[in-house]
Amino acid sequence: MRNRKRLSSVSDTQHHLNSPFTVEWNHQLFNTDSAFDVGGAFSEVCNALSPVKVLPVIDKGVHQSHPELVQRMEKWSQSTNTNCCDPLIIEGGEASKNNFTTIELILESIHKEHLCRKSCVLAIGGGAALDVIGFAASIAHRGIPLVRMPTTTLSACDSGLGVKNGINYFGKKNFIGVFDPPFAVINDFSFLSTLDDRHWRSGLSEAVKVALIKDKNLFDDIESQSKQLIAREIDVAKRIILHSAELHLLHITTGGDPFEKHESRPLDFGHWSAHKLEPLTDFTLTHGEAVSIGLALDVTISKLLGFLNEQTHARILSLLKALHLPTSHPALANPELVNGLEEFREHIGGKLTLLMIEGIGTPREIHELDSTTLRQAIEELM
Ligand SMILES: NC(=O)c1ccc[n+]([C@@H]2O[C@H](COP(=O)([O-])OP(=O)(O)OC[C@H]3O[C@@H](n4cnc5c(N)ncnc54)[C@H](O)[C@@H]3O)[C@@H](O)[C@H]2O)c1
Ligand SMILES: [Zn+2]
């Protein structure tokens, strides 16, 4: 009876069928130094997924820095009797997100290798490569299971855990894309050893971001360990990356809005300007660097709006500087920057919702930002 009542309402003029359903997702993160050991993290994932075939797609930067990787994977597939295709090597970095070329290459490979929907695409690379590979996997056959193996500090502590995939278009970040959670994420920290210093540092801005909106303990930890982080002490880096990754994962699984239906998007703190600064600088700023400048801008706005005290503001800027991250750029003065607000609103939909902070770990939403405050904040940073 209850079902019938819920299912339909019929009148002479209209028929409305209303039948809610839910889909269950499980978000899983493995942390390891040797994903391709037999019995290791990738074996565990394949035991759970039983893929008909695995297509590894590898970021060229990773492939070049880890020439033994392909052999290691071959050995793994022989030992575990897994049907693994020859890896496809794709361009990594932001350029791969700025057109359809890489998407077409991946789709072609999926087609030629006859991957089915019970197969698996294994994406190994930085955040840009993961976004592109994930998007291609999500549209081939309407979705082939994806396993992500992040290889940069940024993707290991942030983007690898996200449920978003996509590319830039019309000069707008992530204009084309889908929400599609990966089957599993495997952080293999051995990849990080070959990352260049600039990208090593730039990914740390996302850990600072999540600490600022969610967890003062993480902020304190990053602050007290900033020298070790810059010196690339791997045990310290692992702890902080893992802490940040967990906060990102839990935000998605327990935050109540995994597919961003609401107007507020806390994980995008500092991102309204970051996403505009990237195209305004022709992507000469990395995403992580743009986020660092975006954080500096939004904490300065938070101070000017009277939410954040001077001391905490200074402490946050000092940490970004201690991590050798930028807090300013001439492009902040570009009058087009302000369009980033409307583009951000349009991307999320509904009314403008920006996150500011009242303290470390204490966010506060605002729905408008007056141009005088914005100009003042930019002048202060410049
Ligand atoms: N989907 C999401 O939720 C989400 C979240 C945050 C950021 N992102 C995206 O992530 C991207 C930034 O990612 P990123 O900071 O990882 O940079 P990146 O993917 O651009 O990689 C940087 C460079 O490092 C190389 N590289 C990657 N791993 C390496 C390794 N282990 N050794 C040597 N070289 C290596 C790559 O080939 C590339 O040239 C941006 O496009 C951003 O929009 C996505
Ligand atoms: Zn980001």
Short mmCIF file of C-alpha atoms and ligand atoms in Angstrom, two decimals:
data_model
loop_
_atom_site.label_atom_id
_atom_site.label_comp_id
_atom_site.label_asym_id
_atom_site.label_seq_id
_atom_site.Cartn_x
_atom_site.Cartn_y
_atom_site.Cartn_z
CA MET A 1 0.00 0.00 0.00
CA ARG A 2 2.74 2.38 1.02
CA ASN A 3 4.51 1.77 -2.25
CA ARG A 4 1.41 2.28 -4.30
CA LYS A 5 0.75 5.56 -2.61
CA ARG A 6 4.25 6.74 -3.33
CA LEU A 7 4.35 5.46 -6.87
CA SER A 8 1.65 7.30 -8.69
CA SER A 9 -0.83 10.05 -8.66
CA VAL A 10 -3.25 9.86 -11.53
CA SER A 11 -5.75 12.41 -12.65
CA ASP A 12 -7.57 12.93 -15.93
CA THR A 13 -5.01 15.44 -17.10
CA GLN A 14 -1.68 14.25 -15.79
CA HIS A 15 0.21 11.27 -14.54
CA HIS A 16 3.12 11.64 -12.18
CA LEU A 17 5.24 8.58 -11.41
CA ASN A 18 7.50 9.16 -8.42
CA SER A 19 9.82 6.31 -7.51
CA PRO A 20 12.92 7.28 -5.50
CA PHE A 21 15.97 5.04 -5.51
CA THR A 22 19.41 5.17 -4.01
CA VAL A 23 22.73 3.90 -5.29
CA GLU A 24 25.43 2.81 -2.90
CA TRP A 25 29.04 3.83 -3.43
CA ASN A 26 32.08 2.79 -1.52
CA HIS A 27 35.11 5.06 -1.56
CA GLN A 28 38.33 3.20 -0.80
CA LEU A 29 41.87 4.47 -0.41
CA PHE A 30 44.96 2.27 -0.23
CA ASN A 31 48.32 3.66 0.87
CA THR A 32 51.43 1.76 -0.08
CA ASP A 33 55.00 1.94 -1.39
CA SER A 34 54.67 -1.02 -3.72
CA ALA A 35 51.28 -1.23 -5.43
CA PHE A 36 52.42 -3.89 -7.90
CA ASP A 37 53.74 -6.43 -5.42
CA VAL A 38 51.87 -9.69 -5.76
CA GLY A 39 49.32 -9.56 -2.95
CA GLY A 40 49.79 -5.78 -2.77
CA ALA A 41 47.22 -3.02 -3.15
CA PHE A 42 46.52 -3.49 -6.85
CA SER A 43 46.13 -7.26 -6.37
CA GLU A 44 43.60 -6.55 -3.62
CA VAL A 45 41.67 -4.19 -5.85
CA CYS A 46 41.64 -6.70 -8.71
CA ASN A 47 40.48 -9.47 -6.36
CA ALA A 48 37.51 -7.32 -5.45
CA LEU A 49 36.81 -6.07 -8.98
CA SER A 50 37.70 -9.17 -11.06
CA PRO A 51 38.23 -7.12 -14.21
CA VAL A 52 37.96 -8.91 -17.56
CA LYS A 53 40.88 -6.77 -18.76
CA VAL A 54 43.00 -3.98 -17.33
CA LEU A 55 44.10 -1.06 -19.50
CA PRO A 56 46.87 0.91 -17.79
CA VAL A 57 47.03 4.54 -18.94
CA ILE A 58 50.19 6.26 -17.75
CA ASP A 59 51.17 9.94 -17.55
CA LYS A 60 54.27 10.39 -19.76
CA GLY A 61 56.11 12.27 -17.01
CA VAL A 62 55.70 9.23 -14.75
CA HIS A 63 56.63 6.79 -17.50
CA GLN A 64 59.84 8.66 -18.27
CA SER A 65 60.83 8.95 -14.63
CA HIS A 66 60.00 5.32 -13.81
CA PRO A 67 61.20 3.35 -16.84
CA GLU A 68 60.94 0.09 -14.85
CA LEU A 69 57.21 0.57 -14.20
CA VAL A 70 55.93 -1.16 -17.34
CA GLN A 71 58.09 -4.20 -16.68
CA ARG A 72 56.93 -4.31 -13.06
CA MET A 73 53.33 -4.28 -14.23
CA GLU A 74 54.00 -7.02 -16.79
CA LYS A 75 55.54 -9.18 -14.10
CA TRP A 76 52.59 -8.49 -11.83
CA SER A 77 50.05 -9.40 -14.51
CA GLN A 78 51.85 -12.67 -15.32
CA SER A 79 52.15 -13.64 -11.66
CA THR A 80 48.51 -12.88 -10.94
CA ASN A 81 47.15 -14.19 -14.24
CA THR A 82 45.48 -10.88 -14.98
CA ASN A 83 44.61 -9.93 -18.53
CA CYS A 84 46.54 -6.68 -18.78
CA CYS A 85 46.79 -4.73 -22.08
CA ASP A 86 49.95 -2.92 -23.15
CA PRO A 87 49.98 0.41 -21.32
CA LEU A 88 48.96 3.55 -23.16
CA ILE A 89 51.29 6.46 -22.47
CA ILE A 90 49.64 9.89 -22.62
CA GLU A 91 50.89 13.45 -22.25
CA GLY A 92 50.53 14.62 -18.66
CA GLY A 93 50.15 18.12 -17.28
CA GLU A 94 47.53 20.79 -17.89
CA ALA A 95 48.03 20.78 -21.69
CA SER A 96 46.37 17.35 -21.79
CA LYS A 97 43.23 18.93 -20.28
CA ASN A 98 42.99 21.75 -22.79
CA ASN A 99 41.59 19.80 -25.77
CA PHE A 100 40.07 16.48 -26.80
CA THR A 101 43.25 14.97 -28.26
CA THR A 102 44.14 12.83 -25.25
CA ILE A 103 40.52 11.81 -24.66
CA GLU A 104 40.34 10.52 -28.26
CA LEU A 105 43.58 8.58 -27.82
CA ILE A 106 42.28 6.88 -24.68
CA LEU A 107 38.88 6.13 -26.24
CA GLU A 108 40.62 4.67 -29.29
CA SER A 109 42.71 2.44 -27.09
CA ILE A 110 39.64 1.26 -25.14
CA HIS A 111 37.97 0.51 -28.48
CA LYS A 112 40.95 -1.30 -30.03
CA GLU A 113 41.65 -3.32 -26.90
CA HIS A 114 37.95 -4.30 -26.75
CA LEU A 115 37.52 -3.29 -23.14
CA CYS A 116 34.05 -4.04 -21.82
CA ARG A 117 32.17 -2.52 -18.91
CA LYS A 118 33.47 -5.26 -16.62
CA SER A 119 37.06 -4.26 -17.41
CA CYS A 120 39.13 -1.62 -15.67
CA VAL A 121 41.05 1.46 -16.64
CA LEU A 122 44.05 1.96 -14.38
CA ALA A 123 45.03 5.65 -14.37
CA ILE A 124 48.56 6.44 -13.20
CA GLY A 125 49.62 10.07 -13.09
CA GLY A 126 49.27 13.59 -11.81
CA GLY A 127 45.96 15.37 -11.24
CA ALA A 128 45.62 16.51 -14.85
CA ALA A 129 46.18 13.04 -16.30
CA LEU A 130 43.78 11.52 -13.75
CA ASP A 131 41.08 14.04 -14.72
CA VAL A 132 41.45 13.25 -18.43
CA ILE A 133 41.73 9.47 -18.07
CA GLY A 134 38.81 9.40 -15.64
CA PHE A 135 36.65 11.37 -18.05
CA ALA A 136 37.45 9.07 -20.98
CA ALA A 137 36.76 5.98 -18.83
CA SER A 138 33.46 7.42 -17.66
CA ILE A 139 32.10 8.02 -21.16
CA ALA A 140 33.33 4.83 -22.90
CA HIS A 141 30.49 2.30 -22.80
CA ARG A 142 28.83 4.80 -20.40
CA GLY A 143 31.41 4.01 -17.75
CA ILE A 144 34.27 1.57 -17.29
CA PRO A 145 35.46 1.10 -13.68
CA LEU A 146 38.39 3.35 -12.87
CA VAL A 147 41.28 2.79 -10.49
CA ARG A 148 43.35 5.89 -9.78
CA MET A 149 47.01 5.82 -8.85
CA PRO A 150 48.00 9.43 -8.04
CA THR A 151 51.68 10.28 -8.52
CA THR A 152 51.95 13.91 -7.36
CA THR A 153 51.58 15.49 -3.93
CA LEU A 154 48.47 17.29 -5.20
CA SER A 155 46.74 14.22 -6.60
CA ALA A 156 47.73 12.06 -3.62
CA CYS A 157 46.41 14.50 -1.03
CA ASP A 158 43.43 15.91 -2.94
CA SER A 159 42.35 15.28 -6.52
CA GLY A 160 42.84 11.50 -6.56
CA LEU A 161 40.14 11.24 -3.91
CA GLY A 162 37.70 13.47 -5.78
CA VAL A 163 34.70 12.16 -7.69
CA LYS A 164 35.18 14.61 -10.53
CA ASN A 165 36.67 14.01 -13.97
CA GLY A 166 36.96 16.39 -16.88
CA ILE A 167 38.76 18.84 -19.07
CA ASN A 168 38.97 22.60 -19.62
CA TYR A 169 37.04 24.21 -22.48
CA PHE A 170 36.20 27.72 -23.70
CA GLY A 171 39.11 28.85 -21.52
CA LYS A 172 37.16 27.67 -18.46
CA LYS A 173 38.55 25.16 -15.98
CA ASN A 174 36.77 21.82 -15.90
CA PHE A 175 33.96 23.06 -18.16
CA ILE A 176 33.38 19.57 -19.58
CA GLY A 177 33.21 16.67 -17.18
CA VAL A 178 31.28 14.26 -15.01
CA PHE A 179 30.91 13.14 -11.44
CA ASP A 180 31.96 9.51 -11.37
CA PRO A 181 33.64 7.99 -8.30
CA PRO A 182 36.60 5.69 -8.90
CA PHE A 183 36.39 2.05 -7.83
CA ALA A 184 39.51 2.58 -5.73
CA VAL A 185 42.38 5.01 -5.19
CA ILE A 186 45.88 3.69 -4.55
CA ASN A 187 48.46 6.14 -3.26
CA ASP A 188 51.81 4.57 -4.06
CA PHE A 189 54.30 6.93 -2.40
CA SER A 190 57.27 5.50 -4.28
CA PHE A 191 56.21 7.58 -7.31
CA LEU A 192 56.73 10.86 -5.45
CA SER A 193 60.53 10.54 -5.39
CA THR A 194 60.81 11.70 -9.01
CA LEU A 195 58.40 14.63 -8.88
CA ASP A 196 60.13 17.95 -9.52
CA ASP A 197 60.39 20.41 -6.62
CA ARG A 198 57.93 22.88 -8.09
CA HIS A 199 55.09 20.34 -8.33
CA TRP A 200 56.08 18.77 -5.00
CA ARG A 201 55.54 22.12 -3.29
CA SER A 202 52.56 23.25 -5.29
CA GLY A 203 50.47 20.25 -4.24
CA LEU A 204 50.94 21.15 -0.58
CA SER A 205 48.61 24.14 -1.02
CA GLU A 206 45.64 21.75 -1.20
CA ALA A 207 46.63 20.23 2.17
CA VAL A 208 46.78 23.77 3.62
CA LYS A 209 43.36 24.46 2.06
CA VAL A 210 41.63 21.48 3.65
CA ALA A 211 43.34 22.21 6.98
CA LEU A 212 42.09 25.82 6.89
CA ILE A 213 38.47 24.80 6.44
CA LYS A 214 38.37 21.57 8.43
CA ASP A 215 41.22 20.74 10.76
CA LYS A 216 43.43 22.97 12.90
CA ASN A 217 45.56 19.97 13.94
CA LEU A 218 46.56 19.40 10.33
CA PHE A 219 47.43 23.09 9.98
CA ASP A 220 49.59 22.94 13.13
CA ASP A 221 51.30 19.80 11.81
CA ILE A 222 52.07 21.37 8.41
CA GLU A 223 53.29 24.53 10.14
CA SER A 224 55.62 22.73 12.54
CA GLN A 225 56.94 20.48 9.76
CA SER A 226 57.23 23.02 6.94
CA LYS A 227 61.03 22.69 6.74
CA GLN A 228 60.84 18.91 6.60
CA LEU A 229 58.15 19.13 3.93
CA ILE A 230 60.31 21.39 1.78
CA ALA A 231 63.26 19.06 2.37
CA ARG A 232 61.00 16.25 1.09
CA GLU A 233 61.24 14.11 4.20
CA ILE A 234 59.05 11.32 3.00
CA ASP A 235 57.67 10.09 6.32
CA VAL A 236 56.48 13.57 7.23
CA ALA A 237 55.06 14.07 3.75
CA LYS A 238 53.25 10.73 3.88
CA ARG A 239 51.61 11.57 7.20
CA ILE A 240 50.41 14.96 5.99
CA ILE A 241 49.28 13.70 2.58
CA LEU A 242 47.39 10.86 4.22
CA HIS A 243 45.71 13.19 6.72
CA SER A 244 44.67 15.53 3.90
CA ALA A 245 43.50 12.63 1.70
CA GLU A 246 41.36 11.29 4.54
CA LEU A 247 39.73 14.68 5.09
CA HIS A 248 38.94 14.92 1.38
CA LEU A 249 37.58 11.37 1.29
CA LEU A 250 35.45 11.84 4.40
CA HIS A 251 34.09 15.10 3.08
CA ILE A 252 32.78 13.22 0.06
CA THR A 253 31.44 10.21 1.95
CA THR A 254 30.06 11.90 5.06
CA GLY A 255 29.61 15.55 4.04
CA GLY A 256 26.13 14.95 2.65
CA ASP A 257 26.77 16.35 -0.83
CA PRO A 258 29.12 14.06 -2.80
CA PHE A 259 27.90 15.25 -6.19
CA GLU A 260 27.79 18.93 -5.28
CA LYS A 261 24.07 19.52 -5.63
CA HIS A 262 24.19 22.27 -3.04
CA GLU A 263 25.52 25.75 -3.70
CA SER A 264 28.27 25.54 -1.13
CA ARG A 265 31.45 23.76 -2.18
CA PRO A 266 33.80 23.86 0.80
CA LEU A 267 36.66 21.98 -0.85
CA ASP A 268 36.87 24.81 -3.35
CA PHE A 269 38.01 27.32 -0.74
CA GLY A 270 40.36 29.73 -2.53
CA HIS A 271 39.41 28.27 -5.89
CA TRP A 272 37.12 30.91 -7.38
CA SER A 273 40.15 33.06 -8.17
CA ALA A 274 42.56 30.12 -8.62
CA HIS A 275 40.46 28.72 -11.46
CA LYS A 276 40.47 32.14 -13.14
CA LEU A 277 44.19 32.80 -12.52
CA GLU A 278 45.17 29.60 -14.34
CA PRO A 279 43.77 30.60 -17.77
CA LEU A 280 44.64 34.30 -17.18
CA THR A 281 48.29 33.27 -16.85
CA ASP A 282 48.09 30.88 -19.81
CA PHE A 283 48.51 28.07 -17.30
CA THR A 284 52.03 29.21 -16.44
CA LEU A 285 50.87 28.98 -12.82
CA THR A 286 50.31 25.41 -11.70
CA HIS A 287 46.93 24.61 -10.19
CA GLY A 288 48.54 24.28 -6.75
CA GLU A 289 50.27 27.67 -7.06
CA ALA A 290 47.03 29.31 -8.19
CA VAL A 291 45.28 27.75 -5.19
CA SER A 292 47.95 29.16 -2.89
CA ILE A 293 47.34 32.68 -4.27
CA GLY A 294 43.57 32.07 -4.08
CA LEU A 295 43.92 31.09 -0.42
CA ALA A 296 45.99 34.19 0.31
CA LEU A 297 43.30 36.30 -1.36
CA ASP A 298 40.37 34.72 0.47
CA VAL A 299 42.01 34.84 3.90
CA THR A 300 42.82 38.51 3.25
CA ILE A 301 39.18 39.13 2.30
CA SER A 302 38.17 37.24 5.48
CA LYS A 303 40.34 39.64 7.47
CA LEU A 304 39.00 42.75 5.73
CA LEU A 305 35.44 41.58 6.35
CA GLY A 306 36.28 41.40 10.05
CA PHE A 307 35.96 37.60 10.31
CA LEU A 308 39.63 36.75 10.80
CA ASN A 309 42.06 38.44 13.18
CA GLU A 310 45.33 39.95 11.93
CA GLN A 311 47.51 37.50 13.78
CA THR A 312 45.88 34.41 12.27
CA HIS A 313 45.92 36.04 8.84
CA ALA A 314 49.67 36.68 9.16
CA ARG A 315 50.22 33.13 10.38
CA ILE A 316 48.50 31.65 7.32
CA LEU A 317 50.45 33.81 4.85
CA SER A 318 53.68 32.93 6.65
CA LEU A 319 52.96 29.23 6.28
CA LEU A 320 52.33 29.57 2.53
CA LYS A 321 55.62 31.45 2.21
CA ALA A 322 57.46 28.90 4.37
CA LEU A 323 56.29 26.26 1.91
CA HIS A 324 57.75 28.42 -0.90
CA LEU A 325 54.28 28.92 -2.33
CA PRO A 326 53.25 32.19 -4.02
CA THR A 327 50.79 34.54 -2.31
CA SER A 328 50.56 37.08 -5.11
CA HIS A 329 50.82 37.45 -8.89
CA PRO A 330 50.54 40.39 -11.32
CA ALA A 331 47.49 38.67 -12.86
CA LEU A 332 45.55 39.49 -9.67
CA ALA A 333 45.37 43.04 -11.05
CA ASN A 334 43.76 41.86 -14.29
CA PRO A 335 40.23 43.32 -14.37
CA GLU A 336 39.02 39.99 -15.77
CA LEU A 337 39.74 38.30 -12.46
CA VAL A 338 36.42 39.46 -11.10
CA ASN A 339 34.65 37.45 -13.84
CA GLY A 340 35.93 34.42 -11.94
CA LEU A 341 33.20 35.06 -9.36
CA GLU A 342 30.41 34.73 -11.90
CA GLU A 343 32.08 31.77 -13.62
CA PHE A 344 32.39 30.04 -10.25
CA ARG A 345 28.72 30.72 -9.47
CA GLU A 346 27.63 29.50 -12.90
CA HIS A 347 29.71 26.32 -12.61
CA ILE A 348 28.09 25.39 -9.29
CA GLY A 349 24.69 26.86 -10.08
CA GLY A 350 22.28 28.78 -7.86
CA LYS A 351 23.31 31.76 -5.84
CA LEU A 352 26.93 32.77 -5.31
CA THR A 353 28.36 30.99 -2.28
CA LEU A 354 31.95 31.61 -1.26
CA LEU A 355 33.74 30.25 1.73
CA MET A 356 35.66 32.57 4.02
CA ILE A 357 37.17 31.63 7.38
CA GLU A 358 36.71 32.98 10.91
CA GLY A 359 39.68 31.05 12.21
CA ILE A 360 41.77 28.04 11.27
CA GLY A 361 39.30 25.19 10.78
CA THR A 362 36.25 27.46 11.08
CA PRO A 363 34.63 28.28 7.73
CA ARG A 364 31.92 30.84 7.09
CA GLU A 365 29.85 31.33 3.96
CA ILE A 366 29.19 34.61 2.21
CA HIS A 367 26.90 35.28 -0.74
CA GLU A 368 28.29 38.51 -2.08
CA LEU A 369 31.65 40.16 -2.32
CA ASP A 370 31.84 43.90 -2.87
CA SER A 371 34.38 45.16 -5.36
CA THR A 372 35.98 47.59 -2.88
CA THR A 373 36.91 44.80 -0.47
CA LEU A 374 38.19 42.67 -3.33
CA ARG A 375 40.32 45.52 -4.68
CA GLN A 376 41.66 46.28 -1.20
CA ALA A 377 42.60 42.62 -0.66
CA ILE A 378 44.39 42.48 -4.01
CA GLU A 379 46.27 45.73 -3.28
CA GLU A 380 47.35 44.35 0.08
CA LEU A 381 48.76 41.19 -1.53
CA MET A 382 50.46 43.06 -4.37
N1 LIG B 1 39.25 16.19 -10.07
C1 LIG B 1 39.46 16.89 -8.99
O1 LIG B 1 38.69 16.79 -8.02
C2 LIG B 1 40.64 17.82 -8.91
C3 LIG B 1 40.98 18.43 -7.69
C4 LIG B 1 42.12 19.23 -7.62
C5 LIG B 1 42.89 19.43 -8.75
N2 LIG B 1 42.54 18.84 -9.93
C6 LIG B 1 43.37 19.06 -11.13
O2 LIG B 1 44.67 18.51 -10.95
C7 LIG B 1 45.55 19.16 -11.87
C8 LIG B 1 46.88 19.45 -11.22
O3 LIG B 1 47.50 18.25 -10.89
P1 LIG B 1 49.01 18.09 -10.41
O4 LIG B 1 49.38 19.16 -9.49
O5 LIG B 1 49.14 16.70 -9.99
O6 LIG B 1 49.88 18.39 -11.71
P2 LIG B 1 49.93 17.71 -13.14
O7 LIG B 1 48.99 16.58 -13.28
O8 LIG B 1 49.79 18.82 -14.11
O9 LIG B 1 51.41 17.09 -13.20
C9 LIG B 1 52.52 17.92 -13.18
C10 LIG B 1 53.68 17.37 -14.01
O10 LIG B 1 54.33 16.33 -13.29
C11 LIG B 1 54.50 15.17 -14.11
N3 LIG B 1 54.46 14.06 -13.15
C12 LIG B 1 53.39 13.53 -12.51
N4 LIG B 1 53.79 12.62 -11.61
C13 LIG B 1 55.14 12.56 -11.67
C14 LIG B 1 56.11 11.79 -10.97
N5 LIG B 1 55.78 10.97 -9.98
N6 LIG B 1 57.41 11.96 -11.32
C15 LIG B 1 57.76 12.83 -12.29
N7 LIG B 1 56.88 13.59 -12.98
C16 LIG B 1 55.58 13.45 -12.67
C17 LIG B 1 53.37 15.25 -15.11
O11 LIG B 1 53.69 14.56 -16.29
C18 LIG B 1 53.27 16.75 -15.33
O12 LIG B 1 54.19 17.15 -16.31
C19 LIG B 1 44.82 20.40 -12.36
O13 LIG B 1 44.38 20.21 -13.67
C20 LIG B 1 43.63 20.50 -11.43
O14 LIG B 1 42.53 21.15 -12.03
C21 LIG B 1 41.45 18.04 -10.02
ZN ZN B 2 42.19 22.32 -6.33
#
